[in-house]
Short mmCIF file of C-alpha atoms and ligand atoms in Angstrom, two decimals:
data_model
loop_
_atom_site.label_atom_id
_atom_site.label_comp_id
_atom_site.label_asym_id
_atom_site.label_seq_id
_atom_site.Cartn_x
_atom_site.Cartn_y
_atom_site.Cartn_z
CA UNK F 142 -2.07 35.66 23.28
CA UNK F 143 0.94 36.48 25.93
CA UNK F 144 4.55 34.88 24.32
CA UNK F 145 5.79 32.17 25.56
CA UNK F 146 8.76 33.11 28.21
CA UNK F 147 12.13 30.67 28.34
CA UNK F 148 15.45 30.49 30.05
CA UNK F 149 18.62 31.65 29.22
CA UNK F 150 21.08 28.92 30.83
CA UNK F 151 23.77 27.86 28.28
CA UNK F 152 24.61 28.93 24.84
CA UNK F 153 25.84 25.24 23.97
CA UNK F 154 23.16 23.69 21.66
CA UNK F 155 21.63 27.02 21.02
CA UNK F 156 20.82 27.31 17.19
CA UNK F 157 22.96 29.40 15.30
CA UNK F 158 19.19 31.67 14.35
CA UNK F 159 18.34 32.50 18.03
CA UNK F 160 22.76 33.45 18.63
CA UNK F 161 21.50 35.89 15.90
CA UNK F 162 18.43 37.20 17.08
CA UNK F 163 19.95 37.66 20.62
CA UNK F 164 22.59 39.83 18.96
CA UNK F 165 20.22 41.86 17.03
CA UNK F 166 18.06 42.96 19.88
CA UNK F 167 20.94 43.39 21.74
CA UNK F 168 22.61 45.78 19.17
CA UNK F 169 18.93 47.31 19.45
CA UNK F 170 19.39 48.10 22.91
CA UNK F 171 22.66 49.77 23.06
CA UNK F 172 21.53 53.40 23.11
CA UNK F 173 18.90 52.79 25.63
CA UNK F 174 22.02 51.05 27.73
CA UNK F 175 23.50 54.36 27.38
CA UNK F 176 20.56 56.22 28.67
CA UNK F 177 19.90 57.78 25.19
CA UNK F 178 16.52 56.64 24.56
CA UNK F 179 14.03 55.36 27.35
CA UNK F 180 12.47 52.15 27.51
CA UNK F 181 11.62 51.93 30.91
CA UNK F 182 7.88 51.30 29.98
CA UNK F 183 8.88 47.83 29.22
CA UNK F 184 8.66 46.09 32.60
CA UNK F 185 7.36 48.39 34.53
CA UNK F 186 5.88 47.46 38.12
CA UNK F 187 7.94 43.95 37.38
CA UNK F 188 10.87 42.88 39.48
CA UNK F 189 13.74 40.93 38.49
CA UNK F 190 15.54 38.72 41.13
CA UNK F 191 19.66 38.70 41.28
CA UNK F 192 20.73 35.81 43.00
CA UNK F 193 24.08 35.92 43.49
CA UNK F 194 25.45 33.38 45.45
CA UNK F 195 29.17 34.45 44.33
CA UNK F 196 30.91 37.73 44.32
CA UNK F 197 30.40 39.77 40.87
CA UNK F 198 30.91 43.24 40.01
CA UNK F 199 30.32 43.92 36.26
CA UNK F 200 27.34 40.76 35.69
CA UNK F 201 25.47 41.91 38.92
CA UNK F 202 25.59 45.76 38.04
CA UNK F 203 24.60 45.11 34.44
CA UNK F 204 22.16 43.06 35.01
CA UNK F 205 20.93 45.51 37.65
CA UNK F 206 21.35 48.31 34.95
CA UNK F 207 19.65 46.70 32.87
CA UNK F 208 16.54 45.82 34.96
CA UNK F 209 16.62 49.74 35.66
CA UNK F 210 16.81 50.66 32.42
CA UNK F 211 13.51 48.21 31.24
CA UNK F 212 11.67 50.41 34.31
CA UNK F 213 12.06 47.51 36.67
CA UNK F 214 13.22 47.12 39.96
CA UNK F 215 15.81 44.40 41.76
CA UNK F 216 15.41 42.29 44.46
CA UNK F 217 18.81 41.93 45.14
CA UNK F 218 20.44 39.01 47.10
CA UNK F 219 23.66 38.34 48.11
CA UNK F 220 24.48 35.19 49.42
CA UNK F 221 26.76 36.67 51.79
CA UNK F 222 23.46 38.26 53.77
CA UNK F 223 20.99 36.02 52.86
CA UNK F 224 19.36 33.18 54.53
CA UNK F 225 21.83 30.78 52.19
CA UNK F 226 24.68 31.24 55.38
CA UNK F 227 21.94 29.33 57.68
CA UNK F 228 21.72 26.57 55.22
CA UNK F 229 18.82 27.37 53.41
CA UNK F 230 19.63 25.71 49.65
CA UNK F 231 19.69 27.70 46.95
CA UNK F 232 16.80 26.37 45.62
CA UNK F 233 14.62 27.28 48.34
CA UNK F 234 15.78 30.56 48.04
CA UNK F 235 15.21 31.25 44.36
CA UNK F 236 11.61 29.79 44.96
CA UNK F 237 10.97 32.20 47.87
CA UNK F 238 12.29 35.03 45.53
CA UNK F 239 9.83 33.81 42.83
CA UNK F 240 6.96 33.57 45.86
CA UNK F 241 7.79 37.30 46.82
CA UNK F 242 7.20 38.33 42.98
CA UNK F 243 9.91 38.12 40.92
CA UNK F 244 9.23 38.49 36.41
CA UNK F 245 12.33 36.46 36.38
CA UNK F 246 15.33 35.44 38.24
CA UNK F 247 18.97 35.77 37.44
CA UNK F 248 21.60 33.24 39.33
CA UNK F 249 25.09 33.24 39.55
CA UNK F 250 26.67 30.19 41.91
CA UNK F 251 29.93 28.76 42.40
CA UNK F 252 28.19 25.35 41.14
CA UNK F 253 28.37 24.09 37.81
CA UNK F 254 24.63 23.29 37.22
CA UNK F 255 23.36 25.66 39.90
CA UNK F 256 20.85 27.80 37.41
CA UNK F 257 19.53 24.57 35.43
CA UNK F 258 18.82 23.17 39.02
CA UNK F 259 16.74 26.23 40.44
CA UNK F 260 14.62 26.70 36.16
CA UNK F 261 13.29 22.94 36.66
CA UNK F 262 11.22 23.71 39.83
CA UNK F 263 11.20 27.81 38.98
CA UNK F 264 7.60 28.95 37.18
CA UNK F 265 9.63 31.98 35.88
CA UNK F 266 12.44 32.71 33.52
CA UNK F 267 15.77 31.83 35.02
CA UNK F 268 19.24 33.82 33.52
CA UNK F 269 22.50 31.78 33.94
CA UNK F 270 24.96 34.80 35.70
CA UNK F 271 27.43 32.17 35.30
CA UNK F 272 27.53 28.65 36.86
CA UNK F 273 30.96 27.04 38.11
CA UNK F 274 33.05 26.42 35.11
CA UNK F 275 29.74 25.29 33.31
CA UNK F 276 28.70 28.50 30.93
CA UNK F 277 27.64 32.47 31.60
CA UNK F 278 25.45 32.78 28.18
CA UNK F 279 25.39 37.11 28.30
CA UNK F 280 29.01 36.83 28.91
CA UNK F 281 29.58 35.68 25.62
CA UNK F 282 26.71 37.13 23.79
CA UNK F 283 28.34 40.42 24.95
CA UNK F 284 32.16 39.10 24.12
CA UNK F 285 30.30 37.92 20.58
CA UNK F 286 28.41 41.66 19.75
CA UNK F 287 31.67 43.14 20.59
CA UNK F 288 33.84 41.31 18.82
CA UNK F 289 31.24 41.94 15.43
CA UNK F 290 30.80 46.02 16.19
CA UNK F 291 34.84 45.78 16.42
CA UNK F 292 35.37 44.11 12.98
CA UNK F 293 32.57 45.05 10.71
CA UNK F 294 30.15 42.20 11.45
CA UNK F 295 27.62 43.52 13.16
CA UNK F 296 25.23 43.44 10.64
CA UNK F 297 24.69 39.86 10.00
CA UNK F 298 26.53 38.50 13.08
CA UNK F 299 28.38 36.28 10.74
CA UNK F 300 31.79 35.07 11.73
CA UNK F 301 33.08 33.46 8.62
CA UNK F 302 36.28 33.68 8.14
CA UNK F 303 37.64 35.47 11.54
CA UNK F 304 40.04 33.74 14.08
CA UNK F 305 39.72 34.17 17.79
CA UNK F 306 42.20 32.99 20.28
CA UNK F 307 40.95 32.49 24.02
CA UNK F 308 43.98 32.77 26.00
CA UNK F 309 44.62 31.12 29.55
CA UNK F 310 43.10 29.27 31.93
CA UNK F 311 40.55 27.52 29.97
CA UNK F 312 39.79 24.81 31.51
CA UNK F 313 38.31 27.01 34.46
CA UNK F 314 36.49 28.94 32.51
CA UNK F 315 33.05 29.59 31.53
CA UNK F 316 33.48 32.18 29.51
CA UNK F 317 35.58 30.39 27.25
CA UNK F 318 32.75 27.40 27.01
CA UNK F 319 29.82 29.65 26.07
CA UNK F 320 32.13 31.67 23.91
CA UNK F 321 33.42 28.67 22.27
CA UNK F 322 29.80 27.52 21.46
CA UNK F 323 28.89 31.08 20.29
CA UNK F 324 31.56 31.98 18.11
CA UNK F 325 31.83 28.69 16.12
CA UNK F 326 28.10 28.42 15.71
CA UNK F 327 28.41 32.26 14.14
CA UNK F 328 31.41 30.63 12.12
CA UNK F 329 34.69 31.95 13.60
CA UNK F 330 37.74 29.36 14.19
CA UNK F 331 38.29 29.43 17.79
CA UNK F 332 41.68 28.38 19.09
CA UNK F 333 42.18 28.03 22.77
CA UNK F 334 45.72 28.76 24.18
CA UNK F 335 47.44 27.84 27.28
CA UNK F 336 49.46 25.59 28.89
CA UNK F 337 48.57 21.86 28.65
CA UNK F 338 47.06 21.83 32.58
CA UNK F 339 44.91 25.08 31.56
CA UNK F 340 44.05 24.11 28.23
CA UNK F 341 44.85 20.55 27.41
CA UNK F 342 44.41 18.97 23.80
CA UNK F 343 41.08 17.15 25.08
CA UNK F 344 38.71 20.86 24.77
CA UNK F 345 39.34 20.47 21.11
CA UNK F 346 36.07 18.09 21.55
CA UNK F 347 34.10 21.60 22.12
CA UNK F 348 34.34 22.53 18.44
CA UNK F 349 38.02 24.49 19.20
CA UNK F 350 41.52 24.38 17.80
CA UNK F 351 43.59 23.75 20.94
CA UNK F 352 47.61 25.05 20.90
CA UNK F 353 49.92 25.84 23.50
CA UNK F 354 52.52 28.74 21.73
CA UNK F 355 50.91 31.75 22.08
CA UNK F 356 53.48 33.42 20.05
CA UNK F 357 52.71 31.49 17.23
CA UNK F 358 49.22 31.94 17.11
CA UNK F 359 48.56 35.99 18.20
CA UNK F 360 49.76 37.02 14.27
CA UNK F 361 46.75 35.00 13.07
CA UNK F 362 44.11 36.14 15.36
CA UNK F 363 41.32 38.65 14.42
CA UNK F 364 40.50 39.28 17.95
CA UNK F 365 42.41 37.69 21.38
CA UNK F 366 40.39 37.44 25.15
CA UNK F 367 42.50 37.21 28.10
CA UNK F 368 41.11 35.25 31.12
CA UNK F 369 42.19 35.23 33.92
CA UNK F 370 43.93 32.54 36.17
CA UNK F 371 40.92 31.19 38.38
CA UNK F 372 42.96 30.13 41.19
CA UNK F 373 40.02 29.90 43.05
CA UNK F 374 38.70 26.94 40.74
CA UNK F 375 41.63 25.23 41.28
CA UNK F 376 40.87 23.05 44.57
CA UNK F 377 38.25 21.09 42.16
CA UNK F 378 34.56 22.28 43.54
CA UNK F 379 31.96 23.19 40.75
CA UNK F 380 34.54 21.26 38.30
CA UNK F 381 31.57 19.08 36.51
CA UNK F 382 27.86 18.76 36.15
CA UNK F 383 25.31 19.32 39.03
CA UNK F 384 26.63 17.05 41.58
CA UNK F 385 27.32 19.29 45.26
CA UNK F 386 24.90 22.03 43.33
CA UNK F 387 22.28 24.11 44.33
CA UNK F 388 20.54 22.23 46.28
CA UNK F 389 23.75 22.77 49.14
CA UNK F 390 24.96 26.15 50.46
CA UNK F 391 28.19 27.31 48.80
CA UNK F 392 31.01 26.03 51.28
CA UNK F 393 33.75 28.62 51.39
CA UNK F 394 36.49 27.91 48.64
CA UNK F 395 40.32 28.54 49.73
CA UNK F 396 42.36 29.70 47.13
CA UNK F 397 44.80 27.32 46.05
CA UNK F 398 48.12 28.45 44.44
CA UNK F 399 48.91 24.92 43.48
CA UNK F 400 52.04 23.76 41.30
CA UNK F 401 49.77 21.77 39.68
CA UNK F 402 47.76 24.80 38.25
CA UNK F 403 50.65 26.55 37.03
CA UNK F 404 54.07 26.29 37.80
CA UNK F 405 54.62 30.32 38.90
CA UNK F 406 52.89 32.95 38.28
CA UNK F 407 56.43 33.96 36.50
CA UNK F 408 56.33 31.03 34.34
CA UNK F 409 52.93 31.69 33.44
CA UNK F 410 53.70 35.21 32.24
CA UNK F 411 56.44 34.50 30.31
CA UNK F 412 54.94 31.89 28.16
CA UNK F 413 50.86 33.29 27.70
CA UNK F 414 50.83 36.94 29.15
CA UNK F 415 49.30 39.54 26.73
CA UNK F 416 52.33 41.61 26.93
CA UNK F 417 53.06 45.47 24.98
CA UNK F 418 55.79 43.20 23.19
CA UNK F 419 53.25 40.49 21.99
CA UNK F 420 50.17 42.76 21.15
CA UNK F 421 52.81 44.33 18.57
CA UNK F 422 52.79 40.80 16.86
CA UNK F 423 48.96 41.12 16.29
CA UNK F 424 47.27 42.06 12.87
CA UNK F 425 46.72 45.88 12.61
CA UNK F 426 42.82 45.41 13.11
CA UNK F 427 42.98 42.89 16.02
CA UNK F 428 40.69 43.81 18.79
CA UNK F 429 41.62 42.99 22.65
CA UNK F 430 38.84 41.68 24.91
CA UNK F 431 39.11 40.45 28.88
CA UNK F 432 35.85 39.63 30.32
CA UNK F 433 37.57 41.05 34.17
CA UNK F 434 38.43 41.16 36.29
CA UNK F 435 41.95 41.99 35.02
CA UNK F 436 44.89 41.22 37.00
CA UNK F 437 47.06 43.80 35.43
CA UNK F 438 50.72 42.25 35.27
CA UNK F 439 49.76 38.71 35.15
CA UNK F 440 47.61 38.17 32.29
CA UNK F 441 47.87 41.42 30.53
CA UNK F 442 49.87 44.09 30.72
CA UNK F 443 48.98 47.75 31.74
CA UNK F 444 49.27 49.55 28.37
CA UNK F 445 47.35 47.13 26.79
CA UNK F 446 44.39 46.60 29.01
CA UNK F 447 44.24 50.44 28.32
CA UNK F 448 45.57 50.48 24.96
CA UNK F 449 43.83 50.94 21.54
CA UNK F 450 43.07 48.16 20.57
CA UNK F 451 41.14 47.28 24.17
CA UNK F 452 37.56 46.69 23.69
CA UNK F 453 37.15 45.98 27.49
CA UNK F 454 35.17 48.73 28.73
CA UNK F 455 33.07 48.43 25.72
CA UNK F 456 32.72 45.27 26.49
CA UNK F 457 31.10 45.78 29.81
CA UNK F 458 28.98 48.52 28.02
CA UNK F 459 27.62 46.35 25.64
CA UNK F 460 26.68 44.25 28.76
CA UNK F 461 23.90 46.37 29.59
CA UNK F 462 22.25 45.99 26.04
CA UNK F 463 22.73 42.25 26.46
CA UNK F 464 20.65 42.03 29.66
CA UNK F 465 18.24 44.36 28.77
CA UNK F 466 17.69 41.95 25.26
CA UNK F 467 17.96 39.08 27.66
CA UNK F 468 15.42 40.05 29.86
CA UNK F 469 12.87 40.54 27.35
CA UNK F 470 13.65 37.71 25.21
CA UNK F 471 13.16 35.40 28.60
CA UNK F 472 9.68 37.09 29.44
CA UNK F 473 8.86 36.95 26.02
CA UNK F 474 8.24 40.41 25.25
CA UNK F 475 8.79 40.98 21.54
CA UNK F 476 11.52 42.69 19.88
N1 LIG Q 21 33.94 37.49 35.45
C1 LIG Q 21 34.14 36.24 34.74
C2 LIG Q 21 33.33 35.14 35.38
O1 LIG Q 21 32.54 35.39 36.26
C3 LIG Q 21 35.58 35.89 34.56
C4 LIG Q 21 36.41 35.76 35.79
O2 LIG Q 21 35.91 35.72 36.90
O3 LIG Q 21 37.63 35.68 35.62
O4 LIG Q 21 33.46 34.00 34.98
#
C-alpha cells in the first residue's frame, strides 16, 4: 500500500507532533548530508523540480544537494531562462515540469501564495522554497534543529523554557513567520525586535513577544537570528495573500531605499545591529543564527558572523538534512 505523499507549504497550523517528526528525520539525515553514509537508493531514477522564480543561493543548492544525495536528479529552472520571461504563468510552468516527470516540485517566488497556488492544480508534492513574505517551512525547520543541536535539545525537540529573539526586519520576513510558528509550537518564547516600521506591536498576534530595545532584550536570549533588511520588499509587491501570485510572471522589483523603511542604514545600525559590543551582552551559551545572506556591517558585524558563537554555516549544513527529510516525508517514503 504506497504512503500517502503531502506538501510542505507553511509551518503555521502544523501540529506541534509532525514539527517533531520533521526534526527527527532530519537529525537522521545529517551524516548522509555530509556524504558519510549513502542513501542515494532512495529516489533513484526520480527527479525533483526547482522552480525558482527568485534568485537563491543556499535554498536552491540544498535543495539540489539534497535531491543528489537521495540518488535523484534536478530539473532545474530559473526563471531568469525559462519560458516565465515570455509570460508563461508560473503555474503553467510547474504543471509542464510535473508533465515532463517530476517526484515533486520545489517553488520559490517573489509572491506570497505562489507555492499554495501551483499544489492545488499540481498531482505531486509541492515544497514552499519560500513565498513573498508568506513562510519558507525548511528555513525554519533548519533554524529550529539548529537551534536544539546548539543547546542540548535535540533529543526531544522541546523548547520549554528557551528565549529566542528574531532581530530586524520582520515584517518582511518569512523566515521570521515560519520560525515564529515553529519555535512557539516546540515551546520557546519568541520575541521579535526591531524598529516599530520593521516590527510593529501588531505581529504579537503571531504567538510573539514584540519589543523594540534590542539592548534590553539580547541578555535574556538563549539564541538571537539576524535578518536582514529586505529592501527589496519594501515597494509593497508579495506583501499579503495570493493576490498578483503565480498565476502572473514576476514583474521586476526596484529596490527601494525608502525613509519609510528605515530612516538610514546608520540609524538602523546603531539601534538593532548585532555588533562585537552587543554579542558580549549575551548569556555565555547563546548561539548566533542568520539565515543569509549576511550583509556584514549592517546587520551583523564581521567578528561575529564568524565568531564562536555563529551557528551560520551549520545552519546551512543542517539544510541539506532538512531537504533530504523533506523530500521523503512529501513522497511519503517512510522514515
Ligand atoms: N534567504 C532568506 C529568504 O529567502 C532570507 C533573506 O533573503 O534575507 O527569505
Amino acid at each position: 500500500m504506497p504512503r500517502p505523499t503531502r506538501d510542505l507549504l507553511a509551518l503555521r497550523g502544523m501540529g506541534t507532533a509532525e514539527l517533531k517528526e520533521l526534526l527527527a528525520r532530519s537529525r537522521a539525515m545529517i551524516p548522509a548530508a555530509m556524504g558519510r553514509t549513502d542513501l542515494s537508493h532512495i529516489l533513484k531514477g526520480r527527479a525533483v523540480g526547482l522552480l525558482f522564480f527568485e534568485d537563491s543561493t543556499r535554498t536552491r543548492l540544498s535543495f539540489t544537494m539534497a535531491a543528489q544525495r537521495l540518488g535523484a536528479t534536478t530539473l532545474d529552472l530559473a526563471s531568469g531562462g525559462s519560458s516565465v520571461s515570455k509570460g508563461e504563468t508560473l503555474i503553467d510552468t510547474a504543471l509542464n515540469v510535473e508533465a515532463i516527470g517530476a517526484a515533486a516540485l520545489v517553488v520559490r517566488a517573489k509572491q506570497s501564495g505562489a507555492a499554495h497556488q501551483i499544489a492545488q492544480p499540481a498531482k505531486i508534492p509541492v515544497l514552499n522554497g519560500g513565498d513573498g513574505k508568506h513562510e519558507h517551512p525548511t528555513q525554519a525547520l533548519l533554524d529550529a534543529l539548529t537551534i536544539a543541536e546548539s543547546l542540548g535539545r535535540s533529543a526531544a525537540f522541546d523548547l520549554t523554557g528557551l528565549s529566542i529573539a528574531i532581530v530586524g526586519d520582520v515584517i518582511s520576513s518569512r523566515v521570521a513567520r515560519s520560525n515564529i510558528a515553529a519555535l512557539s509550537a516546540l515551546g520557546a518564547q519568541v520575541i521579535v525586535v526591531g524598529p516599530p516600521t520593521l516590527a510593529p506591536k501588531s505581529m504579537s498576534t503571531l504567538g510573539c513577544k514584540v519589543e523594540h530595545d534590542l539592548d534590553n532584550v539580547l541578555p535574556t536570549v538563549d539564541a538571537v537570528m539576524m535578518l536582514r533588511v529586505q529592501f527589496e520588499r519594501h515597494g509593497g509587491e508579495g506583501s499579503s495573500g495570493a493576490s498578483g501570485g503565480a498565476s502572473h510572471a514576476a514583474a521586476p522589483a526596484k529596490p527601494p531605499i525608502t525613509p519609510s523603511s528605515i530612516v538610514s542604514v546608520r540609524a538602523y545600525r546603531e539601534g538593532y545591529a548585532l555588533t562585537s559590543a552587543r554579542a558580549a551582552m549575551l548569556k555565555p551559551h547563546a548561539v548566533v543564527l542568520h539565515p543569509g545572506p549576511i550583509n556584514r556591517g549592517i546587520e551583523m558585524d564581521q567578528d561575529v558572523a564568524d565568531g564562536p558563537r555563529s551557528a551560520v554555516l551549520r545552519q546551512v549544513t543542517h539544510g541539506v538534512a532538512v531537504r533530504m527529510a523533506s523530500l521523503c516525508w512529501c513522497l511519503g517514503i517512510p522514515a
